[in-house]
Amino acid sequence: MTYVSKSQASAAVPLQPHEVADLLSRYPSVSGEEERQILTFLRRGRHLDVGLLTSNERLRPKLDAFFEDHKAHFKLKWAEGAAAVGGIAALIAILWLVWEAFA
């Protein structure tokens, strides 16, 4: 998924971490579209970029407020939980079959 910067929306350029940091520094004085961009970046952005952003102590109060205001968006959904449990069960079954085949 592409994260679109408001300043470069016509080019559909990925939203950069420093742009999200700028949006967060202005939170809660951001538009609904900017909130959506922050949410999209935090949920689907590169783990390294999100980790660096969340470790920024200057943004910590704003980020905490953002997470508190949007906590429903960060909860594990039922389908995601079911997929994780199913994947773990499948892995255990495969490992058990391999164990039985060579034991």
JSON list of C-alpha atoms in Angstrom, two decimals:
[
{"chain": "A", "resi": 1, "resn": "MET", "atom": "CA", "xyz": [0.00, 0.00, 0.00]},
{"chain": "A", "resi": 2, "resn": "THR", "atom": "CA", "xyz": [1.21, 3.50, -0.77]},
{"chain": "A", "resi": 3, "resn": "TYR", "atom": "CA", "xyz": [1.16, 6.22, 1.87]},
{"chain": "A", "resi": 4, "resn": "VAL", "atom": "CA", "xyz": [0.31, 9.46, 0.12]},
{"chain": "A", "resi": 5, "resn": "SER", "atom": "CA", "xyz": [1.77, 12.73, 1.29]},
{"chain": "A", "resi": 6, "resn": "LYS", "atom": "CA", "xyz": [-0.70, 15.62, 1.29]},
{"chain": "A", "resi": 7, "resn": "SER", "atom": "CA", "xyz": [1.92, 17.89, -0.27]},
{"chain": "A", "resi": 8, "resn": "GLN", "atom": "CA", "xyz": [2.63, 15.40, -3.06]},
{"chain": "A", "resi": 9, "resn": "ALA", "atom": "CA", "xyz": [-0.77, 13.72, -3.48]},
{"chain": "A", "resi": 10, "resn": "SER", "atom": "CA", "xyz": [-0.75, 13.97, -7.27]},
{"chain": "A", "resi": 11, "resn": "ALA", "atom": "CA", "xyz": [2.47, 11.96, -7.54]},
{"chain": "A", "resi": 12, "resn": "ALA", "atom": "CA", "xyz": [1.36, 9.24, -5.02]},
{"chain": "A", "resi": 13, "resn": "VAL", "atom": "CA", "xyz": [4.75, 9.33, -3.33]},
{"chain": "A", "resi": 14, "resn": "PRO", "atom": "CA", "xyz": [5.17, 7.20, -0.20]},
{"chain": "A", "resi": 15, "resn": "LEU", "atom": "CA", "xyz": [4.76, 9.19, 3.01]},
{"chain": "A", "resi": 16, "resn": "GLN", "atom": "CA", "xyz": [8.16, 9.56, 4.65]},
{"chain": "A", "resi": 17, "resn": "PRO", "atom": "CA", "xyz": [8.77, 9.09, 8.39]},
{"chain": "A", "resi": 18, "resn": "HIS", "atom": "CA", "xyz": [9.74, 12.75, 8.83]},
{"chain": "A", "resi": 19, "resn": "GLU", "atom": "CA", "xyz": [6.38, 13.76, 7.31]},
{"chain": "A", "resi": 20, "resn": "VAL", "atom": "CA", "xyz": [4.53, 11.55, 9.78]},
{"chain": "A", "resi": 21, "resn": "ALA", "atom": "CA", "xyz": [6.66, 13.01, 12.58]},
{"chain": "A", "resi": 22, "resn": "ASP", "atom": "CA", "xyz": [5.59, 16.49, 11.44]},
{"chain": "A", "resi": 23, "resn": "LEU", "atom": "CA", "xyz": [1.93, 15.45, 11.47]},
{"chain": "A", "resi": 24, "resn": "LEU", "atom": "CA", "xyz": [2.30, 13.90, 14.93]},
{"chain": "A", "resi": 25, "resn": "SER", "atom": "CA", "xyz": [4.03, 17.01, 16.28]},
{"chain": "A", "resi": 26, "resn": "ARG", "atom": "CA", "xyz": [0.90, 18.99, 15.30]},
{"chain": "A", "resi": 27, "resn": "TYR", "atom": "CA", "xyz": [-1.54, 16.43, 16.75]},
{"chain": "A", "resi": 28, "resn": "PRO", "atom": "CA", "xyz": [-4.41, 16.93, 17.67]},
{"chain": "A", "resi": 29, "resn": "SER", "atom": "CA", "xyz": [-4.54, 19.90, 15.30]},
{"chain": "A", "resi": 30, "resn": "VAL", "atom": "CA", "xyz": [-4.57, 17.72, 12.19]},
{"chain": "A", "resi": 31, "resn": "SER", "atom": "CA", "xyz": [-7.31, 17.05, 9.67]},
{"chain": "A", "resi": 32, "resn": "GLY", "atom": "CA", "xyz": [-9.19, 13.77, 9.36]},
{"chain": "A", "resi": 33, "resn": "GLU", "atom": "CA", "xyz": [-7.19, 12.92, 6.24]},
{"chain": "A", "resi": 34, "resn": "GLU", "atom": "CA", "xyz": [-3.93, 13.55, 8.09]},
{"chain": "A", "resi": 35, "resn": "GLU", "atom": "CA", "xyz": [-5.10, 11.30, 10.93]},
{"chain": "A", "resi": 36, "resn": "ARG", "atom": "CA", "xyz": [-5.81, 8.59, 8.35]},
{"chain": "A", "resi": 37, "resn": "GLN", "atom": "CA", "xyz": [-2.31, 9.02, 6.93]},
{"chain": "A", "resi": 38, "resn": "ILE", "atom": "CA", "xyz": [-0.78, 8.62, 10.40]},
{"chain": "A", "resi": 39, "resn": "LEU", "atom": "CA", "xyz": [-2.89, 5.53, 11.07]},
{"chain": "A", "resi": 40, "resn": "THR", "atom": "CA", "xyz": [-1.96, 3.98, 7.74]},
{"chain": "A", "resi": 41, "resn": "PHE", "atom": "CA", "xyz": [1.72, 4.62, 8.31]},
{"chain": "A", "resi": 42, "resn": "LEU", "atom": "CA", "xyz": [1.69, 3.19, 11.84]},
{"chain": "A", "resi": 43, "resn": "ARG", "atom": "CA", "xyz": [-0.28, 0.07, 10.83]},
{"chain": "A", "resi": 44, "resn": "ARG", "atom": "CA", "xyz": [1.37, -0.66, 7.48]},
{"chain": "A", "resi": 45, "resn": "GLY", "atom": "CA", "xyz": [4.65, 1.21, 7.39]},
{"chain": "A", "resi": 46, "resn": "ARG", "atom": "CA", "xyz": [8.09, -0.40, 7.46]},
{"chain": "A", "resi": 47, "resn": "HIS", "atom": "CA", "xyz": [8.80, -1.74, 10.93]},
{"chain": "A", "resi": 48, "resn": "LEU", "atom": "CA", "xyz": [12.11, 0.09, 11.12]},
{"chain": "A", "resi": 49, "resn": "ASP", "atom": "CA", "xyz": [10.52, 3.43, 10.23]},
{"chain": "A", "resi": 50, "resn": "VAL", "atom": "CA", "xyz": [7.67, 2.94, 12.69]},
{"chain": "A", "resi": 51, "resn": "GLY", "atom": "CA", "xyz": [10.10, 1.84, 15.41]},
{"chain": "A", "resi": 52, "resn": "LEU", "atom": "CA", "xyz": [12.32, 4.88, 14.90]},
{"chain": "A", "resi": 53, "resn": "LEU", "atom": "CA", "xyz": [9.28, 7.14, 14.95]},
{"chain": "A", "resi": 54, "resn": "THR", "atom": "CA", "xyz": [7.88, 5.62, 18.15]},
{"chain": "A", "resi": 55, "resn": "SER", "atom": "CA", "xyz": [11.24, 5.83, 19.90]},
{"chain": "A", "resi": 56, "resn": "ASN", "atom": "CA", "xyz": [11.43, 9.61, 19.37]},
{"chain": "A", "resi": 57, "resn": "GLU", "atom": "CA", "xyz": [11.15, 11.05, 22.90]},
{"chain": "A", "resi": 58, "resn": "ARG", "atom": "CA", "xyz": [10.16, 14.48, 21.56]},
{"chain": "A", "resi": 59, "resn": "LEU", "atom": "CA", "xyz": [7.05, 12.94, 19.96]},
{"chain": "A", "resi": 60, "resn": "ARG", "atom": "CA", "xyz": [6.23, 10.58, 22.86]},
{"chain": "A", "resi": 61, "resn": "PRO", "atom": "CA", "xyz": [3.42, 12.69, 24.45]},
{"chain": "A", "resi": 62, "resn": "LYS", "atom": "CA", "xyz": [1.73, 13.32, 21.09]},
{"chain": "A", "resi": 63, "resn": "LEU", "atom": "CA", "xyz": [2.13, 9.70, 20.03]},
{"chain": "A", "resi": 64, "resn": "ASP", "atom": "CA", "xyz": [0.71, 8.44, 23.33]},
{"chain": "A", "resi": 65, "resn": "ALA", "atom": "CA", "xyz": [-2.28, 10.75, 22.90]},
{"chain": "A", "resi": 66, "resn": "PHE", "atom": "CA", "xyz": [-2.74, 9.56, 19.31]},
{"chain": "A", "resi": 67, "resn": "PHE", "atom": "CA", "xyz": [-2.65, 5.89, 20.37]},
{"chain": "A", "resi": 68, "resn": "GLU", "atom": "CA", "xyz": [-5.11, 6.57, 23.18]},
{"chain": "A", "resi": 69, "resn": "ASP", "atom": "CA", "xyz": [-7.52, 8.38, 20.85]},
{"chain": "A", "resi": 70, "resn": "HIS", "atom": "CA", "xyz": [-7.30, 5.68, 18.16]},
{"chain": "A", "resi": 71, "resn": "LYS", "atom": "CA", "xyz": [-6.81, 2.50, 20.20]},
{"chain": "A", "resi": 72, "resn": "ALA", "atom": "CA", "xyz": [-9.62, 0.70, 18.38]},
{"chain": "A", "resi": 73, "resn": "HIS", "atom": "CA", "xyz": [-7.53, 0.84, 15.18]},
{"chain": "A", "resi": 74, "resn": "PHE", "atom": "CA", "xyz": [-4.58, -0.92, 16.82]},
{"chain": "A", "resi": 75, "resn": "LYS", "atom": "CA", "xyz": [-6.43, -3.80, 18.45]},
{"chain": "A", "resi": 76, "resn": "LEU", "atom": "CA", "xyz": [-5.92, -7.28, 17.04]},
{"chain": "A", "resi": 77, "resn": "LYS", "atom": "CA", "xyz": [-8.90, -8.13, 14.89]},
{"chain": "A", "resi": 78, "resn": "TRP", "atom": "CA", "xyz": [-10.62, -11.50, 15.22]},
{"chain": "A", "resi": 79, "resn": "ALA", "atom": "CA", "xyz": [-9.53, -12.63, 11.74]},
{"chain": "A", "resi": 80, "resn": "GLU", "atom": "CA", "xyz": [-5.90, -11.69, 12.45]},
{"chain": "A", "resi": 81, "resn": "GLY", "atom": "CA", "xyz": [-5.96, -13.67, 15.69]},
{"chain": "A", "resi": 82, "resn": "ALA", "atom": "CA", "xyz": [-7.56, -16.67, 14.00]},
{"chain": "A", "resi": 83, "resn": "ALA", "atom": "CA", "xyz": [-4.97, -16.58, 11.22]},
{"chain": "A", "resi": 84, "resn": "ALA", "atom": "CA", "xyz": [-2.12, -16.49, 13.75]},
{"chain": "A", "resi": 85, "resn": "VAL", "atom": "CA", "xyz": [-3.57, -19.41, 15.74]},
{"chain": "A", "resi": 86, "resn": "GLY", "atom": "CA", "xyz": [-4.18, -21.36, 12.52]},
{"chain": "A", "resi": 87, "resn": "GLY", "atom": "CA", "xyz": [-0.62, -20.74, 11.36]},
{"chain": "A", "resi": 88, "resn": "ILE", "atom": "CA", "xyz": [0.83, -21.89, 14.66]},
{"chain": "A", "resi": 89, "resn": "ALA", "atom": "CA", "xyz": [-1.38, -25.00, 14.62]},
{"chain": "A", "resi": 90, "resn": "ALA", "atom": "CA", "xyz": [-0.30, -25.81, 11.07]},
{"chain": "A", "resi": 91, "resn": "LEU", "atom": "CA", "xyz": [3.37, -25.39, 12.00]},
{"chain": "A", "resi": 92, "resn": "ILE", "atom": "CA", "xyz": [2.99, -27.70, 15.00]},
{"chain": "A", "resi": 93, "resn": "ALA", "atom": "CA", "xyz": [1.21, -30.30, 12.84]},
{"chain": "A", "resi": 94, "resn": "ILE", "atom": "CA", "xyz": [3.96, -30.18, 10.20]},
{"chain": "A", "resi": 95, "resn": "LEU", "atom": "CA", "xyz": [6.70, -30.45, 12.82]},
{"chain": "A", "resi": 96, "resn": "TRP", "atom": "CA", "xyz": [4.87, -33.40, 14.44]},
{"chain": "A", "resi": 97, "resn": "LEU", "atom": "CA", "xyz": [4.55, -35.17, 11.05]},
{"chain": "A", "resi": 98, "resn": "VAL", "atom": "CA", "xyz": [8.25, -34.61, 10.31]},
{"chain": "A", "resi": 99, "resn": "TRP", "atom": "CA", "xyz": [9.13, -35.92, 13.79]},
{"chain": "A", "resi": 100, "resn": "GLU", "atom": "CA", "xyz": [7.00, -39.02, 13.27]},
{"chain": "A", "resi": 101, "resn": "ALA", "atom": "CA", "xyz": [8.45, -39.64, 9.79]},
{"chain": "A", "resi": 102, "resn": "PHE", "atom": "CA", "xyz": [12.05, -39.68, 11.04]},
{"chain": "A", "resi": 103, "resn": "ALA", "atom": "CA", "xyz": [11.55, -41.14, 14.52]}
]
